[in-house]
GROMACS .gro file of C-alpha atoms in nm:
model
  395
    1GLN     CA    1  -0.824   0.565  -1.484
    2HIS     CA    2  -1.157   0.679  -1.629
    3ARG     CA    3  -0.986   0.905  -1.882
    4HIS     CA    4  -0.736   0.634  -1.979
    5LEU     CA    5  -1.006   0.370  -2.040
    6LEU     CA    6  -1.237   0.614  -2.221
    7GLU     CA    7  -0.956   0.717  -2.457
    8LEU     CA    8  -0.873   0.351  -2.524
    9LEU     CA    9  -1.232   0.254  -2.615
   10LYS     CA   10  -1.286   0.575  -2.814
   11ARG     CA   11  -0.992   0.483  -3.035
   12THR     CA   12  -1.155   0.145  -3.102
   13THR     CA   13  -1.502   0.284  -3.185
   14VAL     CA   14  -1.403   0.603  -3.373
   15HIS     CA   15  -1.072   0.509  -3.540
   16GLY     CA   16  -1.109   0.130  -3.559
   17GLU     CA   17  -0.795   0.061  -3.353
   18SER     CA   18  -0.766  -0.278  -3.184
   19ASN     CA   19  -0.632  -0.297  -2.830
   20SER     CA   20  -0.613  -0.489  -2.502
   21ALA     CA   21  -0.592  -0.387  -2.135
   22LEU     CA   22  -0.626  -0.524  -1.783
   23ILE     CA   23  -0.814  -0.350  -1.501
   24ILE     CA   24  -0.655  -0.472  -1.176
   25GLY     CA   25  -0.774  -0.402  -0.823
   26PRO     CA   26  -0.899  -0.566  -0.502
   27ARG     CA   27  -1.257  -0.691  -0.481
   28GLY     CA   28  -1.504  -0.406  -0.439
   29SER     CA   29  -1.263  -0.142  -0.575
   30GLY     CA   30  -1.504  -0.054  -0.860
   31LYS     CA   31  -1.357  -0.232  -1.166
   32THR     CA   32  -1.696  -0.319  -1.320
   33ALA     CA   33  -1.841   0.019  -1.213
   34LEU     CA   34  -1.556   0.200  -1.392
   35LEU     CA   35  -1.609   0.001  -1.712
   36ASN     CA   36  -1.989   0.055  -1.707
   37HIS     CA   37  -1.940   0.427  -1.644
   38VAL     CA   38  -1.701   0.459  -1.939
   39LEU     CA   39  -1.940   0.266  -2.169
   40LYS     CA   40  -2.226   0.495  -2.061
   41ASP     CA   41  -2.015   0.802  -2.145
   42LEU     CA   42  -1.922   0.648  -2.481
   43ARG     CA   43  -2.287   0.594  -2.576
   44GLU     CA   44  -2.357   0.962  -2.513
   45MET     CA   45  -2.085   1.076  -2.756
   46LYS     CA   46  -2.222   1.169  -3.099
   47GLN     CA   47  -1.933   1.031  -3.308
   48VAL     CA   48  -1.950   0.697  -3.123
   49ARG     CA   49  -2.328   0.652  -3.131
   50GLU     CA   50  -2.326   0.574  -3.504
   51ASN     CA   51  -2.064   0.303  -3.455
   52LEU     CA   52  -2.164   0.130  -3.133
   53LEU     CA   53  -1.958  -0.148  -2.975
   54GLU     CA   54  -2.084  -0.505  -2.965
   55LYS     CA   55  -2.006  -0.630  -2.615
   56PRO     CA   56  -1.966  -1.001  -2.536
   57PHE     CA   57  -1.936  -1.025  -2.155
   58LEU     CA   58  -1.766  -1.345  -2.039
   59PRO     CA   59  -1.761  -1.419  -1.663
   60GLY     CA   60  -1.472  -1.655  -1.581
   61LEU     CA   61  -1.681  -1.841  -1.324
   62LEU     CA   62  -1.923  -1.957  -1.598
   63GLN     CA   63  -1.690  -1.998  -1.897
   64THR     CA   64  -1.509  -2.302  -1.761
   65ASN     CA   65  -1.339  -2.393  -2.091
   66ASP     CA   66  -1.281  -2.244  -2.437
   67LYS     CA   67  -1.562  -2.441  -2.601
   68VAL     CA   68  -1.820  -2.301  -2.358
   69ALA     CA   69  -1.674  -1.949  -2.402
   70LEU     CA   70  -1.699  -1.972  -2.782
   71LYS     CA   71  -2.064  -2.081  -2.762
   72GLU     CA   72  -2.134  -1.784  -2.535
   73ILE     CA   73  -1.958  -1.543  -2.776
   74THR     CA   74  -2.170  -1.682  -3.064
   75ARG     CA   75  -2.489  -1.637  -2.858
   76GLN     CA   76  -2.410  -1.283  -2.742
   77LEU     CA   77  -2.312  -1.167  -3.092
   78GLN     CA   78  -2.634  -1.333  -3.223
   79LEU     CA   79  -2.448  -1.537  -3.486
   80GLU     CA   80  -2.610  -1.878  -3.424
   81ASN     CA   81  -2.776  -1.879  -3.772
   82VAL     CA   82  -2.447  -1.785  -3.941
   83VAL     CA   83  -2.257  -2.070  -3.776
   84GLY     CA   84  -2.541  -2.324  -3.827
   85ASP     CA   85  -2.402  -2.678  -3.865
   86LYS     CA   86  -2.057  -2.573  -3.992
   87VAL     CA   87  -1.766  -2.786  -3.870
   88PHE     CA   88  -1.442  -2.602  -3.788
   89GLY     CA   89  -1.092  -2.738  -3.779
   90SER     CA   90  -0.970  -2.534  -3.484
   91PHE     CA   91  -1.075  -2.283  -3.222
   92ALA     CA   92  -0.890  -2.003  -3.407
   93GLU     CA   93  -1.078  -2.076  -3.735
   94ASN     CA   94  -1.412  -2.072  -3.554
   95LEU     CA   95  -1.336  -1.739  -3.383
   96ALA     CA   96  -1.201  -1.586  -3.706
   97PHE     CA   97  -1.521  -1.692  -3.887
   98LEU     CA   98  -1.738  -1.527  -3.618
   99LEU     CA   99  -1.551  -1.199  -3.648
  100GLU     CA  100  -1.556  -1.215  -4.030
  101ALA     CA  101  -1.937  -1.250  -4.013
  102LEU     CA  102  -1.953  -0.914  -3.834
  103ARG     CA  103  -1.758  -0.726  -4.100
  104LYS     CA  104  -1.944  -0.484  -4.319
  105GLY     CA  105  -1.670  -0.448  -4.576
  106ASP     CA  106  -1.350  -0.258  -4.511
  107ARG     CA  107  -1.176  -0.194  -4.178
  108SER     CA  108  -1.322   0.154  -4.127
  109SER     CA  109  -1.683   0.031  -4.147
  110SER     CA  110  -1.641  -0.292  -3.947
  111CYS     CA  111  -1.844  -0.320  -3.630
  112PRO     CA  112  -1.608  -0.266  -3.332
  113ILE     CA  113  -1.619  -0.539  -3.065
  114LEU     CA  114  -1.535  -0.518  -2.697
  115PHE     CA  115  -1.460  -0.848  -2.520
  116VAL     CA  116  -1.496  -0.816  -2.141
  117LEU     CA  117  -1.339  -1.105  -1.949
  118ASP     CA  118  -1.453  -1.087  -1.587
  119GLU     CA  119  -1.245  -1.286  -1.332
  120PHE     CA  120  -0.972  -1.282  -1.599
  121ASP     CA  121  -0.738  -1.497  -1.386
  122LEU     CA  122  -0.977  -1.796  -1.429
  123PHE     CA  123  -0.932  -1.786  -1.810
  124VAL     CA  124  -0.558  -1.835  -1.755
  125HIS     CA  125  -0.630  -2.193  -1.638
  126HIS     CA  126  -0.800  -2.291  -1.968
  127LYS     CA  127  -0.608  -2.551  -2.168
  128ASN     CA  128  -0.309  -2.388  -2.345
  129GLN     CA  129  -0.473  -2.045  -2.285
  130THR     CA  130  -0.615  -2.079  -2.640
  131LEU     CA  131  -0.898  -1.827  -2.596
  132LEU     CA  132  -0.664  -1.560  -2.456
  133TYR     CA  133  -0.403  -1.626  -2.725
  134ASN     CA  134  -0.657  -1.589  -3.007
  135LEU     CA  135  -0.828  -1.280  -2.861
  136PHE     CA  136  -0.498  -1.100  -2.801
  137ASP     CA  137  -0.376  -1.211  -3.145
  138ILE     CA  138  -0.685  -1.062  -3.313
  139SER     CA  139  -0.647  -0.743  -3.108
  140GLN     CA  140  -0.302  -0.699  -3.269
  141SER     CA  141  -0.403  -0.776  -3.627
  142ALA     CA  142  -0.553  -0.537  -3.880
  143GLN     CA  143  -0.888  -0.715  -3.910
  144THR     CA  144  -1.210  -0.632  -3.725
  145PRO     CA  145  -1.147  -0.361  -3.458
  146VAL     CA  146  -1.139  -0.558  -3.132
  147THR     CA  147  -1.057  -0.451  -2.777
  148VAL     CA  148  -1.010  -0.707  -2.500
  149ILE     CA  149  -1.056  -0.586  -2.142
  150GLY     CA  150  -0.979  -0.820  -1.852
  151LEU     CA  151  -1.100  -0.756  -1.496
  152THR     CA  152  -0.904  -0.924  -1.217
  153CYS     CA  153  -0.811  -0.886  -0.850
  154ARG     CA  154  -0.476  -1.066  -0.893
  155GLN     CA  155  -0.173  -0.835  -0.896
  156ASP     CA  156   0.052  -1.113  -1.030
  157ILE     CA  157  -0.168  -1.184  -1.332
  158LEU     CA  158   0.106  -1.124  -1.594
  159GLU     CA  159   0.322  -1.392  -1.432
  160LEU     CA  160   0.043  -1.645  -1.504
  161LEU     CA  161   0.031  -1.577  -1.879
  162GLU     CA  162   0.217  -1.807  -2.118
  163LYS     CA  163   0.505  -1.648  -2.311
  164ARG     CA  164   0.321  -1.652  -2.647
  165VAL     CA  165   0.008  -1.496  -2.487
  166LYS     CA  166   0.211  -1.232  -2.303
  167SER     CA  167   0.387  -1.132  -2.628
  168ARG     CA  168   0.050  -1.054  -2.789
  169PHE     CA  169  -0.087  -0.855  -2.492
  170SER     CA  170  -0.045  -0.476  -2.509
  171HIS     CA  171   0.070  -0.461  -2.142
  172ARG     CA  172  -0.174  -0.179  -2.066
  173GLN     CA  173  -0.272  -0.208  -1.701
  174ILE     CA  174  -0.516   0.015  -1.516
  175TYR     CA  175  -0.486  -0.014  -1.136
  176LEU     CA  176  -0.774   0.067  -0.901
  177MET     CA  177  -0.727   0.098  -0.525
  178ASN     CA  178  -0.961   0.184  -0.240
  179SER     CA  179  -0.738   0.478  -0.147
  180PHE     CA  180  -0.991   0.676   0.063
  181ASP     CA  181  -0.920   0.745   0.432
  182PHE     CA  182  -1.162   0.715   0.727
  183LYS     CA  183  -1.290   1.075   0.690
  184GLN     CA  184  -1.393   1.002   0.332
  185TYR     CA  185  -1.542   0.671   0.447
  186ILE     CA  186  -1.768   0.867   0.688
  187LYS     CA  187  -1.869   1.094   0.395
  188ILE     CA  188  -1.955   0.784   0.188
  189PHE     CA  189  -2.159   0.653   0.485
  190LYS     CA  190  -2.357   0.982   0.498
  191LYS     CA  191  -2.408   0.994   0.122
  192GLN     CA  192  -2.534   0.635   0.108
  193LEU     CA  193  -2.786   0.691   0.390
  194SER     CA  194  -2.909   1.041   0.301
  195LEU     CA  195  -3.238   1.090   0.117
  196PRO     CA  196  -3.225   1.283  -0.214
  197ALA     CA  197  -3.367   1.635  -0.259
  198GLU     CA  198  -3.650   1.503  -0.481
  199PHE     CA  199  -3.783   1.273  -0.202
  200PRO     CA  200  -4.164   1.333  -0.191
  201ASP     CA  201  -4.195   1.392   0.187
  202GLU     CA  202  -3.967   1.694   0.237
  203SER     CA  203  -4.012   1.732   0.614
  204PHE     CA  204  -3.933   1.363   0.677
  205ALA     CA  205  -3.632   1.378   0.443
  206GLN     CA  206  -3.497   1.674   0.640
  207LYS     CA  207  -3.546   1.493   0.974
  208TRP     CA  208  -3.386   1.178   0.834
  209ASN     CA  209  -3.085   1.363   0.689
  210ASN     CA  210  -3.032   1.558   1.014
  211ASN     CA  211  -3.040   1.227   1.201
  212VAL     CA  212  -2.782   1.078   0.961
  213GLN     CA  213  -2.557   1.380   1.027
  214HIS     CA  214  -2.586   1.323   1.407
  215LEU     CA  215  -2.515   0.952   1.360
  216SER     CA  216  -2.197   1.027   1.164
  217GLU     CA  217  -2.071   1.235   1.461
  218ASP     CA  218  -2.172   0.974   1.723
  219LYS     CA  219  -1.872   0.800   1.890
  220THR     CA  220  -2.048   0.456   1.900
  221VAL     CA  221  -2.132   0.471   1.528
  222GLN     CA  222  -1.777   0.582   1.443
  223ASP     CA  223  -1.640   0.282   1.637
  224VAL     CA  224  -1.868   0.045   1.440
  225LEU     CA  225  -1.758   0.201   1.111
  226GLN     CA  226  -1.391   0.205   1.214
  227ASN     CA  227  -1.403  -0.171   1.286
  228LEU     CA  228  -1.551  -0.238   0.942
  229PHE     CA  229  -1.308   0.004   0.774
  230HIS     CA  230  -1.006  -0.172   0.928
  231HIS     CA  231  -1.148  -0.513   0.837
  232THR     CA  232  -1.229  -0.428   0.473
  233LYS     CA  233  -1.255  -0.115   0.260
  234ASP     CA  234  -1.491  -0.298   0.023
  235LEU     CA  235  -1.796  -0.068  -0.007
  236ARG     CA  236  -2.023  -0.370  -0.059
  237SER     CA  237  -1.961  -0.458   0.307
  238LEU     CA  238  -2.070  -0.107   0.407
  239HIS     CA  239  -2.384  -0.140   0.191
  240LEU     CA  240  -2.468  -0.472   0.360
  241LEU     CA  241  -2.420  -0.318   0.707
  242LEU     CA  242  -2.647  -0.024   0.619
  243MET     CA  243  -2.909  -0.252   0.464
  244LEU     CA  244  -2.924  -0.457   0.786
  245ALA     CA  245  -2.956  -0.134   0.991
  246VAL     CA  246  -3.224   0.021   0.766
  247SER     CA  247  -3.432  -0.299   0.780
  248ALA     CA  248  -3.492  -0.215   1.151
  249VAL     CA  249  -3.684   0.103   1.049
  250THR     CA  250  -4.061   0.080   1.103
  251VAL     CA  251  -4.359   0.319   1.131
  252HIS     CA  252  -4.310   0.328   1.510
  253HIS     CA  253  -3.929   0.350   1.483
  254PRO     CA  254  -3.885   0.585   1.186
  255LEU     CA  255  -3.525   0.701   1.246
  256LEU     CA  256  -3.204   0.501   1.274
  257THR     CA  257  -3.020   0.487   1.607
  258ALA     CA  258  -2.663   0.397   1.705
  259ALA     CA  259  -2.806   0.077   1.863
  260ASP     CA  260  -2.948  -0.027   1.520
  261LEU     CA  261  -2.603   0.006   1.365
  262GLN     CA  262  -2.443  -0.188   1.652
  263GLU     CA  263  -2.696  -0.470   1.609
  264ALA     CA  264  -2.639  -0.465   1.230
  265SER     CA  265  -2.264  -0.487   1.290
  266ARG     CA  266  -2.315  -0.787   1.520
  267GLN     CA  267  -2.527  -0.964   1.254
  268HIS     CA  268  -2.281  -0.865   0.980
  269SER     CA  269  -1.984  -1.019   1.158
  270THR     CA  270  -2.165  -1.336   1.273
  271ASP     CA  271  -1.969  -1.648   1.191
  272SER     CA  272  -2.195  -1.882   0.990
  273LYS     CA  273  -1.992  -2.194   1.081
  274ALA     CA  274  -2.006  -2.109   1.453
  275ASN     CA  275  -2.386  -2.077   1.412
  276ILE     CA  276  -2.401  -2.434   1.278
  277VAL     CA  277  -2.212  -2.556   1.588
  278HIS     CA  278  -2.491  -2.419   1.813
  279GLY     CA  279  -2.732  -2.671   1.658
  280LEU     CA  280  -2.513  -2.982   1.705
  281SER     CA  281  -2.568  -3.262   1.958
  282VAL     CA  282  -2.330  -3.298   2.255
  283LEU     CA  283  -2.176  -3.609   2.090
  284GLU     CA  284  -2.101  -3.409   1.771
  285ILE     CA  285  -1.953  -3.127   1.982
  286CYS     CA  286  -1.728  -3.385   2.153
  287LEU     CA  287  -1.606  -3.512   1.813
  288ILE     CA  288  -1.521  -3.156   1.706
  289ILE     CA  289  -1.325  -3.104   2.032
  290ALA     CA  290  -1.142  -3.433   1.972
  291MET     CA  291  -1.045  -3.306   1.623
  292LYS     CA  292  -0.937  -2.972   1.774
  293HIS     CA  293  -0.700  -3.156   2.011
  294LEU     CA  294  -0.565  -3.371   1.724
  295ASN     CA  295  -0.496  -3.053   1.526
  296GLU     CA  296  -0.301  -2.912   1.821
  297VAL     CA  297  -0.103  -3.232   1.886
  298TYR     CA  298  -0.019  -3.302   1.521
  299ASP     CA  299   0.019  -2.938   1.418
  300GLY     CA  300  -0.271  -2.927   1.168
  301GLU     CA  301  -0.189  -3.260   0.997
  302PRO     CA  302  -0.493  -3.449   0.856
  303PHE     CA  303  -0.658  -3.718   1.073
  304ASN     CA  304  -0.902  -4.007   1.021
  305PHE     CA  305  -1.217  -4.120   1.200
  306GLN     CA  306  -1.034  -4.389   1.397
  307MET     CA  307  -0.800  -4.128   1.552
  308VAL     CA  308  -1.099  -3.908   1.644
  309TYR     CA  309  -1.280  -4.207   1.797
  310ASN     CA  310  -0.972  -4.302   2.004
  311GLU     CA  311  -0.944  -3.942   2.130
  312PHE     CA  312  -1.312  -3.944   2.226
  313GLN     CA  313  -1.269  -4.275   2.411
  314LYS     CA  314  -0.979  -4.130   2.614
  315PHE     CA  315  -1.206  -3.845   2.723
  316ILE     CA  316  -1.491  -4.082   2.821
  317GLN     CA  317  -1.259  -4.304   3.028
  318ARG     CA  318  -1.075  -4.024   3.210
  319LYS     CA  319  -1.307  -3.733   3.249
  320ALA     CA  320  -1.670  -3.765   3.162
  321HIS     CA  321  -1.911  -3.810   3.448
  322SER     CA  322  -2.198  -3.667   3.247
  323MET     CA  323  -2.128  -3.839   2.912
  324TYR     CA  324  -2.276  -4.171   2.802
  325ASN     CA  325  -2.036  -4.405   2.619
  326PHE     CA  326  -2.182  -4.436   2.266
  327GLU     CA  327  -2.136  -4.743   2.044
  328LYS     CA  328  -1.889  -4.700   1.756
  329PRO     CA  329  -2.156  -4.707   1.475
  330VAL     CA  330  -2.346  -4.426   1.653
  331VAL     CA  331  -2.025  -4.219   1.676
  332MET     CA  332  -1.959  -4.292   1.305
  333LYS     CA  333  -2.307  -4.165   1.214
  334ALA     CA  334  -2.247  -3.842   1.411
  335PHE     CA  335  -1.913  -3.801   1.230
  336GLU     CA  336  -2.085  -3.844   0.890
  337HIS     CA  337  -2.335  -3.575   0.988
  338LEU     CA  338  -2.042  -3.334   1.046
  339LEU     CA  339  -1.920  -3.426   0.695
  340GLN     CA  340  -2.262  -3.341   0.547
  341LEU     CA  341  -2.260  -3.004   0.727
  342GLU     CA  342  -1.914  -2.939   0.572
  343LEU     CA  343  -1.751  -2.882   0.909
  344VAL     CA  344  -1.514  -3.167   0.819
  345LYS     CA  345  -1.379  -3.230   0.471
  346PRO     CA  346  -1.211  -3.540   0.318
  347LEU     CA  347  -0.875  -3.464   0.154
  348GLU     CA  348  -0.962  -3.673  -0.153
  349ARG     CA  349  -1.273  -3.825  -0.303
  350PRO     CA  350  -1.335  -4.162  -0.131
  351SER     CA  351  -1.329  -4.469  -0.355
  352ALA     CA  352  -1.587  -4.748  -0.317
  353ARG     CA  353  -1.332  -4.986  -0.163
  354ALA     CA  354  -1.175  -4.741   0.083
  355GLN     CA  355  -1.242  -4.805   0.453
  356ARG     CA  356  -1.432  -4.505   0.584
  357GLU     CA  357  -1.256  -4.513   0.924
  358TYR     CA  358  -0.916  -4.449   0.763
  359LEU     CA  359  -0.999  -4.172   0.512
  360LEU     CA  360  -0.790  -3.862   0.579
  361MET     CA  361  -0.994  -3.559   0.690
  362LYS     CA  362  -0.947  -3.194   0.772
  363LEU     CA  363  -1.142  -2.983   1.023
  364LEU     CA  364  -1.283  -2.662   0.870
  365LEU     CA  365  -1.312  -2.477   1.204
  366ASP     CA  366  -1.025  -2.311   1.386
  367SER     CA  367  -0.968  -2.323   1.760
  368SER     CA  368  -1.109  -1.975   1.835
  369GLN     CA  369  -1.431  -2.048   1.640
  370ILE     CA  370  -1.486  -2.365   1.845
  371MET     CA  371  -1.424  -2.191   2.179
  372ASP     CA  372  -1.652  -1.895   2.088
  373ALA     CA  373  -1.929  -2.132   1.979
  374LEU     CA  374  -1.901  -2.333   2.303
  375GLN     CA  375  -1.950  -2.017   2.514
  376LEU     CA  376  -2.291  -1.973   2.349
  377TYR     CA  377  -2.383  -2.344   2.332
  378PRO     CA  378  -2.699  -2.404   2.542
  379ASN     CA  379  -2.660  -2.645   2.841
  380CYS     CA  380  -2.312  -2.764   2.746
  381PRO     CA  381  -2.184  -3.014   3.012
  382THR     CA  382  -1.904  -2.866   3.226
  383ASP     CA  383  -1.678  -3.167   3.159
  384VAL     CA  384  -1.701  -3.103   2.784
  385LYS     CA  385  -1.618  -2.731   2.823
  386GLN     CA  386  -1.319  -2.814   3.045
  387TRP     CA  387  -1.198  -3.074   2.793
  388ALA     CA  388  -1.219  -2.817   2.512
  389ALA     CA  389  -1.021  -2.560   2.714
  390SER     CA  390  -0.761  -2.812   2.839
  391SER     CA  391  -0.403  -2.769   2.724
  392LEU     CA  392  -0.176  -3.020   2.549
  393SER     CA  393  -0.026  -3.124   2.886
  394TRP     CA  394  -0.359  -3.290   2.981
  395LEU     CA  395  -0.330  -3.512   2.675
   0.00000   0.00000   0.00000
């Protein structure tokens, strides 16, 4: 993949060829790292150094429409003074003018440009895919040498392109996969943790590296790593786990232990929503359990506050010896607090005239998250726990 991409960009910078390509792979597979590595190698080549690429980098999360993207291209190519107060008829004319401003004369001496579209799949949702159409169109024409590289984690990306856009794309696709096995994963673990040879304190570095070697052979550590490996091969998750473990190192505890990695794994896999549940009042917990039961009865269909309130009332009348019967406005306030915490979400934006009791909602916690959180909830009344665990037959 490195050779393929390097060759592609070399042809743009040295021979002035325009091109387009997509780098496709799951999150954390190294798409951006590959591109940066290739650009670094390009800058070190003598024949390229005299003819360096301009590189507008456009993240799809920020460039929400073509107008914003064009402004960003103008800013990154430092052409604000050239554009000034000019008024353009269309997007294509504006883009063509920008590229014309970069030309130094003939094709061979034009400044080559590399457009990097990160989260490429988000650009597909722009109106009429105008930006993509124009960039791919330019990359096929004999004007300024332009290469368009898209980075995406969607395998079906070509299906999302309009016919006219697809016809102008070169159909070059570079696939990246996390294809390493568990043995290589252990090697990566050791390499990430080991101290380099140039570390100033040689004796400590040796002790540390020997300890890392022992850790990599430890059964407990291998179990922790195996769990993470089966959950995700994304190396950023491994880095986060190691960062949490290394933060336990102190002057009095200078070397990592298997227990540190176990604790880091526990923190790493903590469910943030379940953590929020631990801080709720008993009334709010009861409302969440009522929603859980509604989800089970109606097979995940949306519900409204009135249904939740009725469910809560059934529980109070039948079961609760320890629960106080709250007034409806108090229950409503507790429900609104769950909305603010984003544990419950309305299906559509409420209008001013809509009755709040009848707005359709969805619970953003699943059954297992609720049950796990209840196990750790301090001083939870037994009635409430039994209600949560009760089956549909009780209802």
